[in-house]
Amino acid sequence: MPDNPPRVRVTLFAGMAEAAGRRSLELPWTGGTVADLRHRVAAAMPAIAPLLAQSAIALGDRYAKADDSVAAGADVAIIPPVSGG
Amino acid sequence: MPDNPPRVRVTLFAGMAEAAGRRSLELPWTGGTVADLRHRVAAAMPAIAPLLAQSAIALGDRYAKADDSVAAGADVAIIPPVSGG
Amino acid sequence: MHPPAAAFRSRTDGPVTLTRGPLDTAAVLAAVSDPAAGGNVLFVGTARSVTADITTSRLEYEAHEPLAHAMLAALLAEARRRFSLAGCAAAHRLGVVEPGEASVAVAASAPHRPAAFAATEWLMAEIKREVPIWKCEHRPDGSHTWVHGDPNTPPRETHHE
Amino acid sequence: MHPPAAAFRSRTDGPVTLTRGPLDTAAVLAAVSDPAAGGNVLFVGTARSVTADITTSRLEYEAHEPLAHAMLAALLAEARRRFSLAGCAAAHRLGVVEPGEASVAVAASAPHRPAAFAATEWLMAEIKREVPIWKCEHRPDGSHTWVHGDPNTPPRETHHE
């Protein structure tokens, strides 16, 4: 897919979306761990790095662990500290 | 009041009324304490004596203490262990 | 022994309700709504059809109504002070209560949820310990038992006498 | 930043509801009704207009909806096991919540009341700690703040990563 280089789609929420000025971003991504993805996102959007350090990462409808694999083409969400209720 | 000798009216509830076969009784009463009244009721209705020993006494809309006075003509209620809720 | 057959009768006085009709549990919760309250707790006690392997076909409640009313009002006032509540309310049904129907409803509201939970639990424990209301369990064979004292509730303190 | 304007949208799946409309708190309580349950507890969290001397004109909630739904379902299943419940249910409102309106409702039922109280308190604490929902406080001057972390809630355990 030469016109479609491998990417990962990252969704942002609440104050993190506000700090980033956007609700999602796509980054080039050929695969790696959740920990790798954190570094990539922090480098791409330094404005959200502080909140990112306190955040969890979700793959689909479950929370992910640092060494979980994130495939190329995955949908990932960053979950900053929650405040529901 | 020769036709109306001094009395006390005692109201019974729940299992105590059932044991007594009645919901109230009147006893001759020229006055005394709550403790005196307990003895009088137990003597008049031995069937309720065991439950009476576990019961509180109410004067109007408040619980009474053992040395409270019960005047002639008073309305008294016997409050066996409760089970509301 | 059954209490005398009574026409529908309900007495609501501020946050206290004693009624022979179905309990309006939503009204008990609504009664504690307050702009300063973020936490609102409602407890509803319902008649179970099976308790410890014994089948109960229906419950029946009887009260010393003036004393029950006064005790409920006093407990609500004490809860309001003790837990710094925004509001609290209580309702108890009297007469026959069929399985699944509500016999008691208590609500409390407070700025934060722990006080609302603690107050509602405290009120229920005090109601079961102090308020002159009695439960009769009717069984399918026609027999019945008035309950005097709750095995789950410590006995009333002896401060009354 | 506001979430995109959304038409009324509600998703109810078994005992979990996420909705942009007003919460039906009576339905949450009714969902836990069970012949074996004598104790039914409902918690309703409402938007306060004043919090710690700061006036809030309205609240707004946003969620990662699929994950929030899955987490709520998992917490309810765990509560049911942990407290031997007859039933439990949870609903959270998303979008704008005006002062006095309900943002969250949780109910639990059990044979006896202590388990119903304990389960409802536990569920509320876990929801505030684990479920991906965020609150934005809007003030009368037009400013707003997204809240990240609750000063009354210990931080999420790090078992996710």
Short mmCIF file of C-alpha atoms in Angstrom, two decimals:
data_model
loop_
_atom_site.label_atom_id
_atom_site.label_comp_id
_atom_site.label_asym_id
_atom_site.label_seq_id
_atom_site.Cartn_x
_atom_site.Cartn_y
_atom_site.Cartn_z
CA MET A 1 0.00 0.00 0.00
CA PRO A 2 2.44 2.69 -1.15
CA ASP A 3 -0.22 5.42 -0.89
CA ASN A 4 -1.14 4.24 2.61
CA PRO A 5 1.97 4.04 4.78
CA PRO A 6 1.39 2.20 8.06
CA ARG A 7 -0.05 4.45 10.75
CA VAL A 8 -1.63 4.42 14.19
CA ARG A 9 -4.67 6.50 15.06
CA VAL A 10 -4.59 8.10 18.53
CA THR A 11 -7.74 9.54 20.14
CA LEU A 12 -7.51 12.24 22.83
CA PHE A 13 -10.10 13.30 25.40
CA ALA A 14 -11.09 16.14 27.69
CA GLY A 15 -8.23 18.38 28.90
CA MET A 16 -5.75 16.46 26.80
CA ALA A 17 -7.71 17.12 23.61
CA GLU A 18 -7.93 20.75 24.68
CA ALA A 19 -4.16 20.99 25.31
CA ALA A 20 -3.48 19.39 21.94
CA GLY A 21 -6.06 21.49 20.12
CA ARG A 22 -7.36 18.32 18.47
CA ARG A 23 -9.28 15.17 19.29
CA SER A 24 -7.17 12.73 17.35
CA LEU A 25 -3.95 12.38 15.44
CA GLU A 26 -2.36 9.84 13.13
CA LEU A 27 1.30 8.93 13.37
CA PRO A 28 3.49 6.76 11.17
CA TRP A 29 3.63 3.38 12.90
CA THR A 30 4.93 0.03 11.79
CA GLY A 31 4.18 -1.65 15.12
CA GLY A 32 5.66 -1.69 18.61
CA THR A 33 4.70 -1.79 22.26
CA VAL A 34 2.44 0.53 24.22
CA ALA A 35 5.58 1.96 25.84
CA ASP A 36 7.04 2.70 22.40
CA LEU A 37 3.83 4.43 21.40
CA ARG A 38 3.97 6.69 24.46
CA HIS A 39 7.39 7.97 23.41
CA ARG A 40 6.21 8.56 19.86
CA VAL A 41 3.13 10.52 20.99
CA ALA A 42 5.09 12.60 23.52
CA ALA A 43 7.65 13.51 20.85
CA ALA A 44 4.92 14.42 18.35
CA MET A 45 2.89 16.55 20.82
CA PRO A 46 5.06 17.95 23.62
CA ALA A 47 2.06 19.97 24.91
CA ILE A 48 0.40 16.81 26.19
CA ALA A 49 3.52 15.07 27.52
CA PRO A 50 2.94 15.99 31.23
CA LEU A 51 -0.64 14.69 31.25
CA LEU A 52 0.38 11.71 29.11
CA ALA A 53 2.73 10.58 31.87
CA GLN A 54 -0.30 10.24 34.21
CA SER A 55 -2.49 8.57 31.59
CA ALA A 56 -3.46 5.03 30.73
CA ILE A 57 -3.60 3.68 27.19
CA ALA A 58 -6.62 1.85 25.81
CA LEU A 59 -6.70 -0.56 22.89
CA GLY A 60 -10.30 -0.86 21.74
CA ASP A 61 -12.49 -1.38 24.80
CA ARG A 62 -9.78 -2.48 27.26
CA TYR A 63 -6.89 -0.92 29.11
CA ALA A 64 -3.48 -1.93 27.80
CA LYS A 65 -0.26 -2.86 29.61
CA ALA A 66 3.10 -1.25 28.82
CA ASP A 67 4.44 -4.31 26.98
CA ASP A 68 1.26 -5.02 24.99
CA SER A 69 1.77 -4.89 21.22
CA VAL A 70 0.19 -2.15 19.15
CA ALA A 71 -0.14 -3.28 15.53
CA ALA A 72 0.13 -1.01 12.53
CA GLY A 73 -3.33 0.34 11.76
CA ALA A 74 -4.48 0.12 15.40
CA ASP A 75 -6.88 2.50 17.12
CA VAL A 76 -5.49 3.69 20.42
CA ALA A 77 -6.95 6.03 23.04
CA ILE A 78 -5.10 7.97 25.68
CA ILE A 79 -7.00 8.00 28.99
CA PRO A 80 -5.96 10.88 31.26
CA PRO A 81 -6.94 10.73 34.95
CA VAL A 82 -10.71 10.32 35.09
CA SER A 83 -13.30 12.49 36.86
CA GLY A 84 -16.68 10.88 36.30
CA GLY A 85 -19.36 10.46 38.92
CA MET B 1 -66.04 10.73 90.98
CA PRO B 2 -67.54 7.76 92.87
CA ASP B 3 -68.80 6.17 89.63
CA ASN B 4 -65.43 6.66 87.98
CA PRO B 5 -62.67 5.28 90.17
CA PRO B 6 -59.19 6.36 89.08
CA ARG B 7 -57.77 4.16 86.35
CA VAL B 8 -54.94 3.89 83.83
CA ARG B 9 -55.48 2.87 80.22
CA VAL B 10 -52.81 0.53 78.82
CA THR B 11 -52.45 -0.09 75.08
CA LEU B 12 -50.86 -3.26 73.72
CA PHE B 13 -49.37 -3.98 70.29
CA ALA B 14 -48.42 -6.79 67.96
CA GLY B 15 -47.47 -10.10 69.59
CA MET B 16 -48.26 -8.72 73.03
CA ALA B 17 -51.81 -7.82 72.03
CA GLU B 18 -52.10 -11.29 70.52
CA ALA B 19 -50.83 -12.98 73.72
CA ALA B 20 -53.26 -10.93 75.80
CA GLY B 21 -56.15 -11.46 73.40
CA ARG B 22 -56.88 -7.72 73.55
CA ARG B 23 -55.45 -4.42 72.39
CA SER B 24 -55.98 -2.45 75.59
CA LEU B 25 -56.95 -2.79 79.22
CA GLU B 26 -57.90 -0.48 82.05
CA LEU B 27 -56.59 -1.00 85.57
CA PRO B 28 -57.42 0.74 88.85
CA TRP B 29 -54.66 3.33 89.32
CA THR B 30 -54.29 6.19 91.77
CA GLY B 31 -50.84 7.13 90.51
CA GLY B 32 -47.31 5.78 90.79
CA THR B 33 -44.14 5.27 88.82
CA VAL B 34 -43.58 3.47 85.56
CA ALA B 35 -41.92 0.68 87.56
CA ASP B 36 -45.03 0.37 89.75
CA LEU B 37 -47.19 0.18 86.66
CA ARG B 38 -45.10 -2.67 85.22
CA HIS B 39 -45.77 -4.76 88.34
CA ARG B 40 -49.47 -4.00 88.17
CA VAL B 41 -49.74 -4.97 84.50
CA ALA B 42 -47.71 -8.17 84.98
CA ALA B 43 -49.94 -9.21 87.90
CA ALA B 44 -53.11 -8.47 85.91
CA MET B 45 -51.97 -10.29 82.75
CA PRO B 46 -49.43 -13.03 83.48
CA ALA B 47 -49.54 -14.13 79.81
CA ILE B 48 -47.66 -11.02 78.74
CA ALA B 49 -45.20 -10.87 81.65
CA PRO B 50 -42.24 -12.43 79.77
CA LEU B 51 -42.52 -10.02 76.82
CA LEU B 52 -43.27 -7.14 79.19
CA ALA B 53 -39.87 -7.63 80.81
CA GLN B 54 -38.25 -6.87 77.43
CA SER B 55 -40.55 -3.94 76.67
CA ALA B 56 -40.33 -0.17 76.98
CA ILE B 57 -43.17 1.98 78.29
CA ALA B 58 -44.43 5.04 76.42
CA LEU B 59 -46.33 7.97 77.87
CA GLY B 60 -48.03 9.80 74.99
CA ASP B 61 -45.47 10.26 72.22
CA ARG B 62 -42.31 9.70 74.23
CA TYR B 63 -40.52 6.80 75.90
CA ALA B 64 -40.69 6.85 79.72
CA LYS B 65 -38.05 6.12 82.36
CA ALA B 66 -38.62 3.70 85.25
CA ASP B 67 -39.00 6.47 87.82
CA ASP B 68 -41.27 8.71 85.72
CA SER B 69 -44.66 9.35 87.29
CA VAL B 70 -47.81 7.96 85.75
CA ALA B 71 -50.82 10.00 86.84
CA ALA B 72 -54.28 8.59 87.40
CA GLY B 73 -56.15 8.76 84.11
CA ALA B 74 -52.98 8.47 82.02
CA ASP B 75 -52.71 6.74 78.65
CA VAL B 76 -49.78 4.34 78.60
CA ALA B 77 -48.46 2.08 75.85
CA ILE B 78 -46.29 -0.98 76.19
CA ILE B 79 -43.66 -1.18 73.48
CA PRO B 80 -42.32 -4.72 72.97
CA PRO B 81 -39.07 -5.19 71.00
CA VAL B 82 -39.58 -3.55 67.63
CA SER B 83 -39.20 -5.06 64.15
CA GLY B 84 -39.86 -2.28 61.64
CA GLY B 85 -37.83 -1.63 58.53
CA MET C 1 -54.53 -10.89 65.46
CA HIS C 2 -54.82 -8.25 62.78
CA PRO C 3 -55.02 -4.53 63.36
CA PRO C 4 -58.49 -3.15 62.69
CA ALA C 5 -59.31 -2.83 59.02
CA ALA C 6 -58.52 0.73 58.09
CA ALA C 7 -59.40 2.92 55.19
CA PHE C 8 -56.42 4.39 53.31
CA ARG C 9 -54.68 6.62 55.77
CA SER C 10 -51.47 8.54 55.31
CA ARG C 11 -49.73 11.08 57.46
CA THR C 12 -46.88 13.14 56.05
CA ASP C 13 -45.32 15.75 58.26
CA GLY C 14 -42.21 17.41 56.86
CA PRO C 15 -39.83 14.59 56.03
CA VAL C 16 -41.75 11.82 57.88
CA THR C 17 -44.43 9.69 56.25
CA LEU C 18 -46.45 6.82 57.73
CA THR C 19 -48.91 5.42 55.24
CA ARG C 20 -51.15 2.42 54.57
CA GLY C 21 -50.78 2.93 50.81
CA PRO C 22 -47.84 2.05 48.57
CA LEU C 23 -44.66 3.98 49.38
CA ASP C 24 -43.69 6.69 46.90
CA THR C 25 -39.93 6.05 47.03
CA ALA C 26 -39.20 8.64 44.32
CA ALA C 27 -40.85 11.29 46.50
CA VAL C 28 -38.64 10.32 49.44
CA LEU C 29 -35.55 10.80 47.26
CA ALA C 30 -36.90 14.05 45.79
CA ALA C 31 -37.52 15.38 49.31
CA VAL C 32 -33.76 15.50 50.02
CA SER C 33 -32.77 17.28 46.79
CA ASP C 34 -30.74 20.42 47.56
CA PRO C 35 -28.47 22.73 45.51
CA ALA C 36 -25.64 22.11 48.01
CA ALA C 37 -25.94 18.32 47.83
CA GLY C 38 -23.82 16.34 45.40
CA GLY C 39 -24.51 12.96 47.01
CA ASN C 40 -28.01 11.53 47.43
CA VAL C 41 -28.64 8.07 48.87
CA LEU C 42 -31.98 6.25 48.96
CA PHE C 43 -32.53 2.97 50.82
CA VAL C 44 -35.65 0.96 50.07
CA GLY C 45 -36.52 -2.09 52.14
CA THR C 46 -38.73 -4.54 50.28
CA ALA C 47 -40.68 -7.57 51.47
CA ARG C 48 -38.91 -10.77 50.49
CA SER C 49 -40.89 -13.87 49.64
CA VAL C 50 -38.24 -16.21 51.04
CA THR C 51 -36.24 -15.56 54.21
CA ALA C 52 -33.87 -18.25 55.50
CA ASP C 53 -35.82 -21.01 53.71
CA ILE C 54 -39.15 -19.92 55.15
CA THR C 55 -41.71 -18.79 52.62
CA THR C 56 -43.59 -15.64 53.58
CA SER C 57 -46.77 -14.94 51.67
CA ARG C 58 -47.04 -11.36 52.91
CA LEU C 59 -45.91 -9.02 55.66
CA GLU C 60 -48.02 -6.82 57.87
CA TYR C 61 -46.83 -3.85 59.91
CA GLU C 62 -48.37 -2.20 62.95
CA ALA C 63 -47.16 0.93 64.76
CA HIS C 64 -47.71 3.10 67.77
CA GLU C 65 -48.29 5.88 65.28
CA PRO C 66 -47.81 9.06 67.36
CA LEU C 67 -44.66 7.69 69.01
CA ALA C 68 -43.33 6.26 65.72
CA HIS C 69 -43.87 9.62 64.07
CA ALA C 70 -42.12 11.49 66.88
CA MET C 71 -39.21 9.03 66.96
CA LEU C 72 -38.71 9.22 63.19
CA ALA C 73 -38.72 13.02 63.30
CA ALA C 74 -36.20 12.99 66.16
CA LEU C 75 -33.91 10.52 64.37
CA LEU C 76 -33.99 12.62 61.18
CA ALA C 77 -33.13 15.75 63.17
CA GLU C 78 -30.25 13.95 64.85
CA ALA C 79 -28.97 12.56 61.53
CA ARG C 80 -29.07 16.01 59.98
CA ARG C 81 -26.84 17.40 62.77
CA ARG C 82 -24.57 14.39 63.17
CA PHE C 83 -23.77 14.00 59.45
CA SER C 84 -24.13 17.69 58.39
CA LEU C 85 -26.77 16.69 55.88
CA ALA C 86 -28.43 18.92 53.33
CA GLY C 87 -31.63 16.91 53.77
CA CYS C 88 -33.09 13.62 54.96
CA ALA C 89 -36.48 11.92 54.87
CA ALA C 90 -38.13 8.66 55.92
CA ALA C 91 -41.33 6.79 55.06
CA HIS C 92 -42.72 3.55 56.49
CA ARG C 93 -45.68 1.58 55.25
CA LEU C 94 -48.22 0.11 57.69
CA GLY C 95 -50.74 -2.67 57.13
CA VAL C 96 -50.25 -5.43 54.57
CA VAL C 97 -47.16 -5.38 52.33
CA GLU C 98 -47.04 -7.92 49.52
CA PRO C 99 -43.77 -9.56 48.40
CA GLY C 100 -41.67 -7.15 46.32
CA GLU C 101 -43.41 -4.09 47.69
CA ALA C 102 -41.52 -1.48 49.72
CA SER C 103 -42.03 -1.36 53.50
CA VAL C 104 -39.54 1.42 54.30
CA ALA C 105 -37.68 4.16 52.43
CA VAL C 106 -35.00 6.46 53.84
CA ALA C 107 -33.01 9.11 51.97
CA ALA C 108 -30.17 11.48 52.86
CA SER C 109 -28.27 14.11 50.90
CA ALA C 110 -24.95 15.80 51.65
CA PRO C 111 -22.30 17.81 49.83
CA HIS C 112 -20.22 14.62 49.43
CA ARG C 113 -21.29 11.00 49.16
CA PRO C 114 -19.67 9.41 52.26
CA ALA C 115 -21.88 11.43 54.64
CA ALA C 116 -25.00 10.58 52.66
CA PHE C 117 -24.18 6.85 52.78
CA ALA C 118 -23.25 6.91 56.48
CA ALA C 119 -26.39 8.82 57.45
CA THR C 120 -28.72 6.50 55.54
CA GLU C 121 -27.12 3.41 57.09
CA TRP C 122 -27.27 4.99 60.55
CA LEU C 123 -30.93 5.96 60.12
CA MET C 124 -31.90 2.45 59.03
CA ALA C 125 -30.11 0.89 62.02
CA GLU C 126 -31.76 3.34 64.43
CA ILE C 127 -35.21 2.86 62.88
CA LYS C 128 -34.93 -0.90 63.32
CA ARG C 129 -33.77 -0.43 66.91
CA GLU C 130 -35.89 2.45 68.21
CA VAL C 131 -39.08 3.12 66.26
CA PRO C 132 -42.24 1.38 67.58
CA ILE C 133 -43.21 -0.51 64.44
CA TRP C 134 -43.75 -4.28 64.37
CA LYS C 135 -43.70 -6.80 61.55
CA CYS C 136 -45.93 -9.86 61.24
CA GLU C 137 -44.91 -12.63 58.85
CA HIS C 138 -47.83 -14.44 57.23
CA ARG C 139 -47.14 -17.86 55.75
CA PRO C 140 -48.94 -19.74 52.98
CA ASP C 141 -50.49 -22.19 55.49
CA GLY C 142 -52.34 -19.30 57.14
CA SER C 143 -50.14 -19.14 60.20
CA HIS C 144 -48.37 -15.97 61.23
CA THR C 145 -45.74 -14.70 63.66
CA TRP C 146 -45.25 -11.25 65.10
CA VAL C 147 -41.53 -10.52 65.18
CA HIS C 148 -40.17 -9.06 68.41
CA GLY C 149 -36.56 -8.11 68.04
CA ASP C 150 -34.34 -8.48 64.98
CA PRO C 151 -31.56 -11.07 65.20
CA ASN C 152 -29.41 -8.68 63.11
CA THR C 153 -30.06 -5.65 65.32
CA PRO C 154 -28.50 -5.24 68.77
CA PRO C 155 -31.11 -4.77 71.49
CA ARG C 156 -32.42 -1.31 72.24
CA GLU C 157 -30.28 0.56 74.72
CA THR C 158 -31.79 0.64 78.18
CA HIS C 159 -31.69 4.42 78.45
CA HIS C 160 -35.45 4.57 78.18
CA GLU C 161 -35.84 3.20 81.67
CA MET D 1 -13.12 22.48 23.77
CA HIS D 2 -16.53 20.89 23.69
CA PRO D 3 -17.32 17.45 22.40
CA PRO D 4 -19.10 17.56 19.05
CA ALA D 5 -22.74 18.56 19.29
CA ALA D 6 -24.68 15.33 19.40
CA ALA D 7 -28.28 14.45 18.88
CA PHE D 8 -29.90 12.64 21.81
CA ARG D 9 -28.09 9.40 22.15
CA SER D 10 -28.55 6.70 24.72
CA ARG D 11 -27.13 3.26 25.05
CA THR D 12 -28.55 0.82 27.55
CA ASP D 13 -27.10 -2.66 27.67
CA GLY D 14 -28.30 -4.84 30.49
CA PRO D 15 -27.61 -2.89 33.67
CA VAL D 16 -25.36 -0.21 32.06
CA THR D 17 -26.68 3.05 30.62
CA LEU D 18 -24.72 5.92 29.06
CA THR D 19 -27.02 8.69 27.90
CA ARG D 20 -27.04 12.33 26.81
CA GLY D 21 -30.58 12.75 28.14
CA PRO D 22 -31.77 13.14 31.74
CA LEU D 23 -31.06 10.09 33.92
CA ASP D 24 -34.06 7.97 34.85
CA THR D 25 -32.98 7.25 38.42
CA ALA D 26 -36.20 5.37 39.23
CA ALA D 27 -35.43 2.98 36.37
CA VAL D 28 -31.96 2.32 37.79
CA LEU D 29 -33.51 1.41 41.14
CA ALA D 30 -36.23 -0.67 39.49
CA ALA D 31 -33.58 -2.60 37.53
CA VAL D 32 -32.23 -4.16 40.74
CA SER D 33 -35.60 -5.26 42.13
CA ASP D 34 -35.58 -8.98 42.95
CA PRO D 35 -37.78 -11.31 45.03
CA ALA D 36 -34.70 -12.37 47.06
CA ALA D 37 -33.64 -8.79 47.82
CA GLY D 38 -34.77 -7.09 51.03
CA GLY D 39 -32.29 -4.22 50.80
CA ASN D 40 -32.11 -1.86 47.81
CA VAL D 41 -29.72 1.10 47.72
CA LEU D 42 -29.68 3.87 45.10
CA PHE D 43 -26.97 6.51 44.89
CA VAL D 44 -27.59 9.59 42.76
CA GLY D 45 -24.81 12.11 42.14
CA THR D 46 -26.14 15.57 41.31
CA ALA D 47 -24.37 18.64 39.95
CA ARG D 48 -23.84 21.19 42.71
CA SER D 49 -23.97 24.88 41.92
CA VAL D 50 -21.34 25.74 44.54
CA THR D 51 -18.23 23.65 45.28
CA ALA D 52 -15.65 24.92 47.74
CA ASP D 53 -16.72 28.56 47.21
CA ILE D 54 -16.46 28.30 43.42
CA THR D 55 -19.67 28.81 41.52
CA THR D 56 -20.23 26.34 38.71
CA SER D 57 -22.87 27.28 36.18
CA ARG D 58 -23.01 23.81 34.65
CA LEU D 59 -21.08 20.59 34.24
CA GLU D 60 -20.22 18.73 31.10
CA TYR D 61 -19.15 15.09 30.81
CA GLU D 62 -17.24 13.32 28.08
CA ALA D 63 -16.41 9.61 27.84
CA HIS D 64 -14.51 7.03 25.88
CA GLU D 65 -17.86 5.38 25.38
CA PRO D 66 -16.97 1.80 24.38
CA LEU D 67 -14.34 1.55 27.13
CA ALA D 68 -16.59 3.25 29.71
CA HIS D 69 -19.37 0.86 28.86
CA ALA D 70 -17.08 -2.18 29.14
CA MET D 71 -15.57 -0.95 32.42
CA LEU D 72 -18.99 -0.31 33.96
CA ALA D 73 -20.19 -3.76 32.94
CA ALA D 74 -17.04 -5.34 34.40
CA LEU D 75 -17.39 -3.41 37.67
CA LEU D 76 -21.04 -4.44 38.00
CA ALA D 77 -20.12 -8.07 37.40
CA GLU D 78 -17.37 -7.86 40.02
CA ALA D 79 -19.71 -6.16 42.53
CA ARG D 80 -22.32 -8.85 42.01
CA ARG D 81 -19.79 -11.57 42.87
CA ARG D 82 -17.94 -9.71 45.62
CA PHE D 83 -21.07 -8.68 47.56
CA SER D 84 -23.36 -11.61 46.58
CA LEU D 85 -25.86 -9.15 45.13
CA ALA D 86 -29.29 -9.93 43.79
CA GLY D 87 -28.85 -7.13 41.24
CA CYS D 88 -26.91 -3.99 40.39
CA ALA D 89 -27.10 -1.28 37.75
CA ALA D 90 -25.35 1.94 36.76
CA ALA D 91 -26.14 4.93 34.57
CA HIS D 92 -23.98 7.95 33.70
CA ARG D 93 -25.05 11.05 31.86
CA LEU D 94 -22.82 12.60 29.18
CA GLY D 95 -22.88 16.11 27.75
CA VAL D 96 -24.18 19.11 29.67
CA VAL D 97 -25.63 18.61 33.16
CA GLU D 98 -27.31 21.61 34.76
CA PRO D 99 -27.14 22.27 38.53
CA GLY D 100 -29.46 19.96 40.45
CA GLU D 101 -29.57 17.39 37.65
CA ALA D 102 -28.24 13.87 38.11
CA SER D 103 -24.92 12.95 36.51
CA VAL D 104 -24.63 9.40 37.84
CA ALA D 105 -26.92 6.77 39.38
CA VAL D 106 -25.87 3.42 40.84
CA ALA D 107 -28.11 0.83 42.53
CA ALA D 108 -27.53 -2.50 44.25
CA SER D 109 -29.85 -5.01 45.90
CA ALA D 110 -29.08 -7.85 48.29
CA PRO D 111 -30.91 -10.10 50.73
CA HIS D 112 -29.78 -7.81 53.59
CA ARG D 113 -29.01 -4.12 53.63
CA PRO D 114 -25.30 -4.04 54.62
CA ALA D 115 -24.23 -5.73 51.37
CA ALA D 116 -26.39 -3.38 49.30
CA PHE D 117 -24.84 -0.33 50.98
CA ALA D 118 -21.29 -1.66 50.74
CA ALA D 119 -21.66 -2.58 47.07
CA THR D 120 -23.08 0.81 46.10
CA GLU D 121 -20.28 2.66 47.90
CA TRP D 122 -17.68 0.37 46.34
CA LEU D 123 -19.14 0.84 42.86
CA MET D 124 -19.14 4.63 43.18
CA ALA D 125 -15.50 4.63 44.35
CA GLU D 126 -14.46 2.33 41.49
CA ILE D 127 -16.40 4.34 38.90
CA LYS D 128 -14.65 7.53 40.00
CA ARG D 129 -11.29 5.77 39.88
CA GLU D 130 -11.51 3.53 36.80
CA VAL D 131 -14.16 4.51 34.28
CA PRO D 132 -12.99 6.78 31.41
CA ILE D 133 -15.41 9.66 31.93
CA TRP D 134 -14.28 13.27 32.42
CA LYS D 135 -15.98 16.27 33.95
CA CYS D 136 -15.66 19.86 32.78
CA GLU D 137 -16.69 22.66 35.14
CA HIS D 138 -18.14 25.70 33.39
CA ARG D 139 -18.18 28.96 35.35
CA PRO D 140 -20.45 31.99 34.99
CA ASP D 141 -17.63 34.06 33.45
CA GLY D 142 -17.50 31.64 30.51
CA SER D 143 -14.28 29.95 31.59
CA HIS D 144 -14.07 26.20 32.10
CA THR D 145 -11.75 23.53 33.46
CA TRP D 146 -11.51 19.87 32.59
CA VAL D 147 -10.93 17.94 35.80
CA HIS D 148 -8.20 15.30 35.71
CA GLY D 149 -8.16 13.32 38.91
CA ASP D 150 -10.38 13.72 41.96
CA PRO D 151 -8.70 15.05 45.11
CA ASN D 152 -11.01 12.73 47.12
CA THR D 153 -10.15 9.63 45.10
CA PRO D 154 -6.80 7.82 45.38
CA PRO D 155 -5.01 7.57 42.05
CA ARG D 156 -5.74 4.69 39.75
CA GLU D 157 -3.65 1.63 40.46
CA THR D 158 -0.86 1.14 37.99
CA HIS D 159 -1.89 -2.41 37.09
CA HIS D 160 -2.99 -1.24 33.66
CA GLU D 161 0.62 -0.82 32.59
#
